[in-house]
Short mmCIF file of C-alpha atoms and ligand atoms in Angstrom, two decimals:
data_model
loop_
_atom_site.label_atom_id
_atom_site.label_comp_id
_atom_site.label_asym_id
_atom_site.label_seq_id
_atom_site.Cartn_x
_atom_site.Cartn_y
_atom_site.Cartn_z
CA UNK A 94 0.00 0.00 0.00
CA UNK A 95 1.22 3.49 -0.81
CA UNK A 96 1.37 6.21 1.81
CA UNK A 97 2.44 9.79 1.15
CA UNK A 98 4.43 11.96 3.56
CA UNK A 99 5.88 15.41 3.08
CA UNK A 100 7.01 18.31 5.23
CA UNK A 101 7.47 22.06 4.98
CA UNK A 102 9.54 24.13 7.40
CA UNK A 103 7.87 27.00 9.27
CA UNK A 104 10.68 29.46 8.63
CA UNK A 105 8.55 32.33 7.29
CA UNK A 106 7.77 33.75 3.86
CA UNK A 107 6.35 30.76 2.01
CA UNK A 108 6.90 31.44 -1.67
CA UNK A 109 5.96 30.41 -5.17
CA UNK A 110 8.70 27.75 -5.21
CA UNK A 111 7.21 26.07 -2.14
CA UNK A 112 3.80 26.19 -3.78
CA UNK A 113 4.67 24.93 -7.27
CA UNK A 114 7.43 22.54 -6.20
CA UNK A 115 5.59 21.00 -3.27
CA UNK A 116 2.33 22.21 -1.72
CA UNK A 117 0.27 22.24 -4.92
CA UNK A 118 1.36 18.70 -5.67
CA UNK A 119 0.24 17.60 -2.19
CA UNK A 120 -3.34 18.53 -3.03
CA UNK A 121 -3.92 16.20 -6.01
CA UNK A 122 -2.37 13.19 -4.24
CA UNK A 123 -5.17 13.25 -1.67
CA UNK A 124 -7.59 11.78 -4.21
CA UNK A 125 -5.69 8.53 -4.54
CA UNK A 126 -3.57 8.03 -1.43
CA UNK A 127 -3.47 8.25 2.32
CA UNK A 128 -1.47 11.45 2.92
CA UNK A 129 0.34 13.00 5.87
CA UNK A 130 1.48 16.62 5.60
CA UNK A 131 3.66 17.96 8.35
CA UNK A 132 4.82 21.39 9.46
CA UNK A 133 8.37 20.49 10.46
CA UNK A 134 9.08 22.79 13.38
CA UNK A 135 11.87 20.54 14.74
CA UNK A 136 13.71 21.07 11.46
CA UNK A 137 13.13 24.83 11.61
CA UNK A 138 15.09 25.25 14.85
CA UNK A 139 18.26 23.81 13.30
CA UNK A 140 18.86 27.50 12.60
CA UNK A 141 17.81 30.19 15.08
CA UNK A 142 14.07 30.97 15.21
CA UNK A 143 12.47 33.65 17.31
CA UNK A 144 9.95 31.70 19.47
CA UNK A 145 7.00 34.01 18.80
CA UNK A 146 7.65 34.06 15.10
CA UNK A 147 8.05 30.29 15.03
CA UNK A 148 4.54 29.83 16.41
CA UNK A 149 3.13 32.31 13.88
CA UNK A 150 5.06 30.69 11.03
CA UNK A 151 3.79 27.24 12.00
CA UNK A 152 0.24 28.55 11.67
CA UNK A 153 1.16 30.22 8.37
CA UNK A 154 2.30 26.93 6.81
CA UNK A 155 -0.82 25.22 8.13
CA UNK A 156 -2.92 28.04 6.63
CA UNK A 157 -1.11 27.61 3.29
CA UNK A 158 -1.87 23.87 3.30
CA UNK A 159 -5.56 24.56 3.89
CA UNK A 160 -5.78 27.49 1.46
CA UNK A 161 -4.09 25.44 -1.28
CA UNK A 162 -6.73 22.74 -0.89
CA UNK A 163 -5.51 20.20 1.62
CA UNK A 164 -8.55 18.68 3.27
CA UNK A 165 -7.78 17.95 6.94
CA UNK A 166 -10.55 15.38 7.15
CA UNK A 167 -9.08 13.28 4.33
CA UNK A 168 -5.39 13.95 4.96
CA UNK A 169 -3.53 14.13 8.25
CA UNK A 170 -2.10 17.59 8.77
CA UNK A 171 -0.05 18.30 11.88
CA UNK A 172 3.11 19.83 13.31
CA UNK A 173 6.10 17.63 13.97
CA UNK A 174 6.88 18.56 17.60
CA UNK A 175 3.46 17.27 18.72
CA UNK A 176 4.38 13.71 17.73
CA UNK A 177 7.32 12.42 19.82
CA UNK A 178 8.09 9.48 17.49
CA UNK A 179 9.89 11.80 15.03
CA UNK A 180 12.62 12.83 17.46
CA UNK A 181 12.84 9.36 19.02
CA UNK A 182 13.24 7.50 15.74
CA UNK A 183 15.71 10.17 14.60
CA UNK A 184 17.96 9.19 17.51
CA UNK A 185 18.03 5.59 16.34
CA UNK A 186 18.83 6.83 12.82
CA UNK A 187 21.65 9.00 14.19
CA UNK A 188 23.19 5.67 15.14
CA UNK A 189 22.49 4.08 11.72
CA UNK A 190 23.60 6.87 9.36
CA UNK A 191 27.35 7.34 8.87
CA UNK A 192 29.30 10.57 9.27
CA UNK A 193 30.62 10.12 5.73
CA UNK A 194 27.05 10.12 4.36
CA UNK A 195 26.16 13.38 6.09
CA UNK A 196 29.43 14.98 4.99
CA UNK A 197 28.21 14.70 1.41
CA UNK A 198 24.97 16.64 1.96
CA UNK A 199 25.06 19.77 -0.18
CA UNK A 200 22.28 21.52 1.75
CA UNK A 201 24.34 21.38 4.94
CA UNK A 202 27.33 22.83 3.12
CA UNK A 203 25.20 25.63 1.68
CA UNK A 204 23.44 26.45 4.93
CA UNK A 205 26.49 26.18 7.18
CA UNK A 206 28.56 28.21 4.72
CA UNK A 207 31.99 29.32 5.81
CA UNK A 208 31.14 29.07 9.50
CA UNK A 209 30.81 25.30 9.59
CA UNK A 210 32.29 24.97 13.08
CA UNK A 211 29.57 27.26 14.35
CA UNK A 212 26.59 25.47 12.73
CA UNK A 213 24.26 23.65 15.13
CA UNK A 214 24.68 19.90 15.46
CA UNK A 215 20.97 19.70 14.58
CA UNK A 216 21.67 21.20 11.16
CA UNK A 217 24.21 18.47 10.54
CA UNK A 218 21.87 15.60 11.45
CA UNK A 219 18.85 17.28 9.82
CA UNK A 220 18.58 14.58 7.10
CA UNK A 221 18.34 11.82 9.74
CA UNK A 222 15.33 13.57 11.27
CA UNK A 223 13.82 13.87 7.80
CA UNK A 224 14.24 10.12 7.34
CA UNK A 225 12.53 9.57 10.70
CA UNK A 226 9.61 11.81 9.65
CA UNK A 227 8.94 9.64 6.66
CA UNK A 228 9.73 6.22 8.08
CA UNK A 229 7.80 6.69 11.34
CA UNK A 230 4.76 6.21 9.09
CA UNK A 231 6.41 3.69 6.76
CA UNK A 232 5.53 6.17 4.01
CA UNK A 233 6.40 4.99 0.52
CA UNK A 234 6.25 8.18 -1.60
CA UNK A 235 7.46 11.69 -0.85
CA UNK A 236 6.41 14.72 -2.96
CA UNK A 237 9.11 17.42 -2.83
CA UNK A 238 10.93 20.00 -4.94
CA UNK A 239 14.10 18.98 -6.72
CA UNK A 240 16.38 20.35 -3.99
CA UNK A 241 15.32 17.52 -1.64
CA UNK A 242 16.42 14.68 -3.90
CA UNK A 243 19.71 14.11 -2.10
CA UNK A 244 18.01 13.99 1.30
CA UNK A 245 15.64 11.32 0.01
CA UNK A 246 18.58 9.26 -1.25
CA UNK A 247 19.87 9.34 2.32
CA UNK A 248 16.46 8.24 3.62
CA UNK A 249 16.70 5.25 1.29
CA UNK A 250 20.24 4.47 2.47
CA UNK A 251 19.13 4.60 6.11
CA UNK A 252 16.19 2.26 5.49
CA UNK A 253 18.39 -0.22 3.62
CA UNK A 254 21.13 -0.18 6.28
CA UNK A 255 18.64 -0.55 9.14
CA UNK A 256 17.00 -3.54 7.43
CA UNK A 257 20.41 -5.10 6.73
CA UNK A 258 21.93 -4.44 10.14
CA UNK A 259 19.02 -6.05 11.96
CA UNK A 260 18.18 -8.58 9.24
CA UNK A 261 14.56 -7.46 8.94
CA UNK A 262 12.22 -6.22 6.22
CA UNK A 263 10.86 -3.44 8.31
CA UNK A 264 11.45 -0.08 6.62
CA UNK A 265 10.28 0.72 3.06
CA UNK A 266 12.67 2.21 0.51
CA UNK A 267 10.92 5.46 -0.40
CA UNK A 268 10.40 6.97 -3.84
CA UNK A 269 10.63 10.72 -4.41
CA UNK A 270 7.72 12.32 -6.32
CA UNK A 271 9.18 15.30 -8.14
CA UNK A 272 6.70 16.47 -10.76
CA UNK A 273 5.09 19.45 -12.47
CA UNK A 274 6.57 22.09 -14.78
CA UNK A 275 8.34 23.97 -11.96
CA UNK A 276 10.23 21.56 -9.70
CA UNK A 277 12.99 24.12 -9.18
CA UNK A 278 11.74 27.72 -9.24
CA UNK A 279 14.60 30.22 -9.50
CA UNK A 280 15.04 33.70 -7.98
CA UNK A 281 13.38 36.52 -9.93
CA UNK A 282 16.57 38.56 -9.50
CA UNK A 283 19.12 35.93 -10.48
CA UNK A 284 18.19 32.90 -12.57
CA UNK A 285 21.18 30.94 -11.28
CA UNK A 286 19.90 30.92 -7.68
CA UNK A 287 16.96 29.00 -6.29
CA UNK A 288 13.95 31.03 -5.08
CA UNK A 289 14.41 30.92 -1.32
CA UNK A 290 13.03 32.21 1.96
CA UNK A 291 16.50 33.22 3.03
CA UNK A 292 17.27 35.53 0.09
CA UNK A 293 17.66 39.04 1.55
CA UNK A 294 15.82 40.62 -1.40
CA UNK A 295 12.03 40.34 -1.21
CA UNK A 296 11.99 41.04 -4.96
CA UNK A 297 13.66 37.67 -5.52
CA UNK A 298 10.47 35.78 -4.64
CA UNK A 299 6.69 35.93 -4.76
CA UNK A 300 5.37 35.24 -1.28
CA UNK A 301 2.08 33.39 -0.98
CA UNK A 302 0.74 36.24 1.16
CA UNK A 303 1.70 38.98 -1.34
CA UNK A 304 -1.23 41.11 -2.56
CA UNK A 305 -2.02 41.64 -6.28
CA UNK A 306 0.02 44.86 -6.54
CA UNK A 307 3.14 43.26 -5.05
CA UNK A 308 2.82 40.21 -7.27
CA UNK A 309 2.47 42.32 -10.43
CA UNK A 310 5.32 44.62 -9.47
CA UNK A 311 7.72 41.79 -8.66
CA UNK A 312 7.03 40.22 -12.05
CA UNK A 313 7.44 43.54 -13.85
CA UNK A 314 10.81 44.04 -12.15
CA UNK A 315 12.00 40.45 -12.67
CA UNK A 316 15.34 40.22 -14.44
CA UNK A 317 15.25 39.25 -18.12
CA UNK A 318 17.51 39.55 -21.15
CA UNK A 319 17.27 41.64 -24.31
CA UNK A 320 16.06 38.97 -26.76
CA UNK A 321 12.56 37.98 -27.78
CA UNK A 322 11.13 34.83 -26.13
CA UNK A 323 12.30 31.44 -27.41
CA UNK A 324 10.07 28.84 -29.07
CA UNK A 325 9.74 25.03 -29.07
CA UNK A 326 13.15 24.68 -30.76
CA UNK A 327 14.60 24.99 -27.26
CA UNK A 328 13.13 21.64 -26.20
CA UNK A 329 15.36 18.62 -25.69
CA UNK A 330 14.74 15.46 -27.68
CA UNK A 331 12.17 14.26 -25.11
CA UNK A 332 9.93 17.14 -26.27
CA UNK A 333 9.15 18.01 -22.66
CA UNK A 334 12.17 19.60 -21.04
CA UNK A 335 14.23 22.56 -22.17
CA UNK A 336 17.69 21.61 -23.43
CA UNK A 337 20.21 22.23 -20.63
CA UNK A 338 22.47 24.42 -22.79
CA UNK A 339 19.55 26.70 -23.69
CA UNK A 340 18.50 26.95 -20.07
CA UNK A 341 22.01 27.85 -19.02
CA UNK A 342 22.23 30.60 -21.62
CA UNK A 343 18.90 32.24 -20.66
CA UNK A 344 18.03 31.09 -17.12
CA UNK A 345 15.70 34.00 -16.31
CA UNK A 346 13.65 33.57 -19.48
CA UNK A 347 13.11 29.83 -18.96
CA UNK A 348 12.34 30.32 -15.27
CA UNK A 349 9.52 32.76 -16.05
CA UNK A 350 8.23 30.49 -18.81
CA UNK A 351 8.19 27.47 -16.51
CA UNK A 352 6.34 29.46 -13.85
CA UNK A 353 3.76 30.38 -16.48
CA UNK A 354 3.44 26.75 -17.61
CA UNK A 355 3.02 25.52 -14.04
CA UNK A 356 0.43 28.15 -13.10
CA UNK A 357 -1.50 27.66 -16.34
CA UNK A 358 -1.31 23.89 -15.80
CA UNK A 359 -0.02 23.35 -19.33
CA UNK A 360 3.14 21.81 -20.73
CA UNK A 361 6.34 23.73 -21.41
CA UNK A 362 5.96 22.79 -25.10
CA UNK A 363 2.58 24.52 -25.34
CA UNK A 364 3.91 27.54 -23.42
CA UNK A 365 6.91 27.92 -25.73
CA UNK A 366 4.62 27.78 -28.75
CA UNK A 367 2.30 30.35 -27.22
CA UNK A 368 5.00 32.96 -26.58
CA UNK A 369 7.52 32.30 -29.33
CA UNK A 370 8.93 35.62 -30.55
CA UNK A 371 7.00 37.72 -27.99
CA UNK A 372 8.65 40.61 -26.14
CA UNK A 373 9.15 40.30 -22.38
CA UNK A 374 6.97 43.36 -21.73
CA UNK A 375 3.83 41.70 -23.10
CA UNK A 376 4.68 38.25 -21.68
CA UNK A 377 5.23 39.73 -18.23
CA UNK A 378 1.80 41.37 -18.38
CA UNK A 379 0.19 37.99 -19.05
CA UNK A 380 2.28 36.26 -16.38
CA UNK A 381 1.33 38.92 -13.83
CA UNK A 382 -2.39 38.52 -14.61
CA UNK A 383 -2.18 34.73 -14.37
CA UNK A 384 -0.20 34.87 -11.11
CA UNK A 385 -2.66 37.26 -9.50
CA UNK A 386 -5.59 35.12 -10.64
CA UNK A 387 -4.07 31.89 -9.28
CA UNK A 388 -2.26 33.10 -6.16
CA UNK A 389 -4.52 35.97 -5.05
CA UNK A 390 -7.31 33.76 -3.67
CA UNK A 391 -4.79 31.54 -1.85
CA UNK A 392 -3.17 34.56 -0.19
CA UNK A 393 -6.55 35.93 0.87
CA UNK A 394 -7.65 32.61 2.33
CA UNK A 395 -4.33 32.34 4.22
CA UNK A 396 -4.88 35.79 5.74
CA UNK A 397 -8.40 34.80 6.78
CA UNK A 398 -7.17 31.56 8.40
CA UNK A 399 -4.24 33.23 10.15
CA UNK A 400 -6.70 35.65 11.76
CA UNK A 401 -8.28 32.64 13.50
CA UNK A 402 -5.37 30.81 15.17
CA UNK A 403 -7.71 28.80 17.41
CA UNK A 404 -9.25 27.11 14.37
CA UNK A 405 -5.85 26.26 12.83
CA UNK A 406 -4.48 25.01 16.17
CA UNK A 407 -7.49 22.70 16.54
CA UNK A 408 -6.83 21.15 13.13
CA UNK A 409 -3.14 20.60 13.97
CA UNK A 410 -4.01 19.05 17.33
CA UNK A 411 -6.47 16.65 15.77
CA UNK A 412 -3.92 15.77 13.06
CA UNK A 413 -1.24 15.10 15.68
CA UNK A 414 -3.48 12.64 17.51
CA UNK A 415 -4.14 10.74 14.28
CA UNK A 416 -0.47 10.86 13.26
CA UNK A 417 0.56 9.59 16.68
CA UNK A 418 -1.77 6.62 16.37
CA UNK A 419 0.17 5.50 13.27
CA UNK A 420 3.70 6.40 14.38
CA UNK A 421 3.64 5.07 17.93
CA UNK A 422 3.27 1.36 16.99
CA UNK A 423 6.02 1.74 14.34
CA UNK A 424 8.33 3.22 16.97
CA UNK A 425 7.51 0.36 19.39
CA UNK A 426 8.38 -2.16 16.69
CA UNK A 427 11.65 -0.32 16.00
CA UNK A 428 12.44 -0.51 19.72
CA UNK A 429 11.88 -4.24 19.74
CA UNK A 430 14.06 -4.76 16.67
CA UNK A 431 16.89 -2.71 18.20
CA UNK A 432 16.56 -4.61 21.49
CA UNK A 433 15.09 -1.93 23.75
CA UNK A 434 12.72 -3.16 26.46
CA UNK A 435 9.28 -1.71 25.80
CA UNK A 436 7.16 -0.76 28.82
P1 LIG B 1162 11.23 24.23 2.80
O1 LIG B 1162 10.63 25.57 2.79
O2 LIG B 1162 12.72 24.25 2.65
O3 LIG B 1162 10.75 23.39 3.92
O4 LIG B 1162 10.69 23.52 1.47
C1 LIG B 1162 9.39 22.97 1.39
C2 LIG B 1162 9.17 22.32 0.06
O5 LIG B 1162 9.27 23.29 -1.00
C3 LIG B 1162 10.21 21.25 -0.30
O6 LIG B 1162 9.54 20.15 -0.91
C4 LIG B 1162 11.14 21.93 -1.26
O7 LIG B 1162 11.74 21.03 -2.16
C5 LIG B 1162 10.18 22.86 -1.98
N1 LIG B 1162 10.90 24.04 -2.51
C6 LIG B 1162 11.56 24.97 -1.79
N2 LIG B 1162 12.11 25.91 -2.59
C7 LIG B 1162 11.77 25.56 -3.87
C8 LIG B 1162 12.02 26.13 -5.16
N3 LIG B 1162 12.70 27.25 -5.29
N4 LIG B 1162 11.51 25.50 -6.25
C9 LIG B 1162 10.78 24.34 -6.12
N5 LIG B 1162 10.52 23.76 -4.93
C10 LIG B 1162 10.99 24.35 -3.82
N1 LIG B 1163 13.84 19.09 4.31
C1 LIG B 1163 12.60 19.50 3.71
C2 LIG B 1163 12.80 20.91 3.11
O1 LIG B 1163 13.56 21.70 3.54
C3 LIG B 1163 11.49 19.56 4.70
C4 LIG B 1163 11.19 18.19 5.25
C5 LIG B 1163 11.42 17.75 6.51
C6 LIG B 1163 10.61 17.10 4.54
N2 LIG B 1163 10.99 16.49 6.67
C7 LIG B 1163 10.51 16.03 5.48
C8 LIG B 1163 10.19 16.92 3.23
C9 LIG B 1163 10.01 14.80 5.10
C10 LIG B 1163 9.68 15.66 2.86
C11 LIG B 1163 9.59 14.61 3.80
O2 LIG B 1163 12.15 21.22 2.18
#
């Protein structure tokens, strides 16, 4: 049986990349699978979070889930720190994963930067906690943006090593679900950098809570180049993806086109045909209108939900109880396999 798990960190300023790369994909999966969607507050504190803002940001991610269309009666929606199994299983995985594996993680290198000695130990073992999130539910499929691929490889390695070490067939080997036309949304200011919450420039990203004027202005100011828009010639031989060399030469142009394709829910091929030879000024007008039409209602619904924290907290509490009912027996079984005495 398939089970879906994914997580989003409550670190503030949810953006278009989070929506197109992850949250929007969560919604459709509800029709066919049992889904768990988690606000990963334990992961958030691997870098400093102001306690008051953390609570508000946790509610913001929950509001984004709901506003995007996650149905808390069909799916289980909760925050990580309310279910103790995540941290407990992560400890066992800290003893399964190898230092050499974690040393290869590019996200740690990026986030720790030059001050590696000063990074929290939590940031280093972050991928082990992520593996625990998923495997505490024996989830089989994980929808994420492209940047999480390496972490999911590690989750697979942990499951395989645990099963081998203890000679059991206990943990599933998970499959990443990376799909849609915008699995890696780039900064609006620099097409070589990923759109990110931590970029100091607010003009680099479209936040899900931005109003129509902000959205339109950010698109108008987005960096482009001097040429007219490319056409379907840019596609690779698969007819679906843009040829890497083309993308490298005009990263901003292809980023905006892929955002359009994703928001319009149409293929890149159709989008390239539609805008072949157009000037950026007219394309940006259409992209701004589409973005406002698609994102505006989500932002408004988020604002409405965030004004009622009691309602959101109730949904998270209920989700945590249901999540706990699944994770607790898995943790008990893990304890038995490892040789811990259960109460
Ligand atoms: P985070 O905010 O780091 O917890 O990310 C939550 C989800 O959004 C993950 O599945 C990420 O892969 C996805 N994501 C974050 N940034 C981007 C981006 N720029 N493009 C596509 N997906 C993204
Ligand atoms: N590391 C993910 C990110 O930054 C968030 C995350 C934590 C996650 N636990 C997870 C994603 C489990 C998928 C499954 O985007």
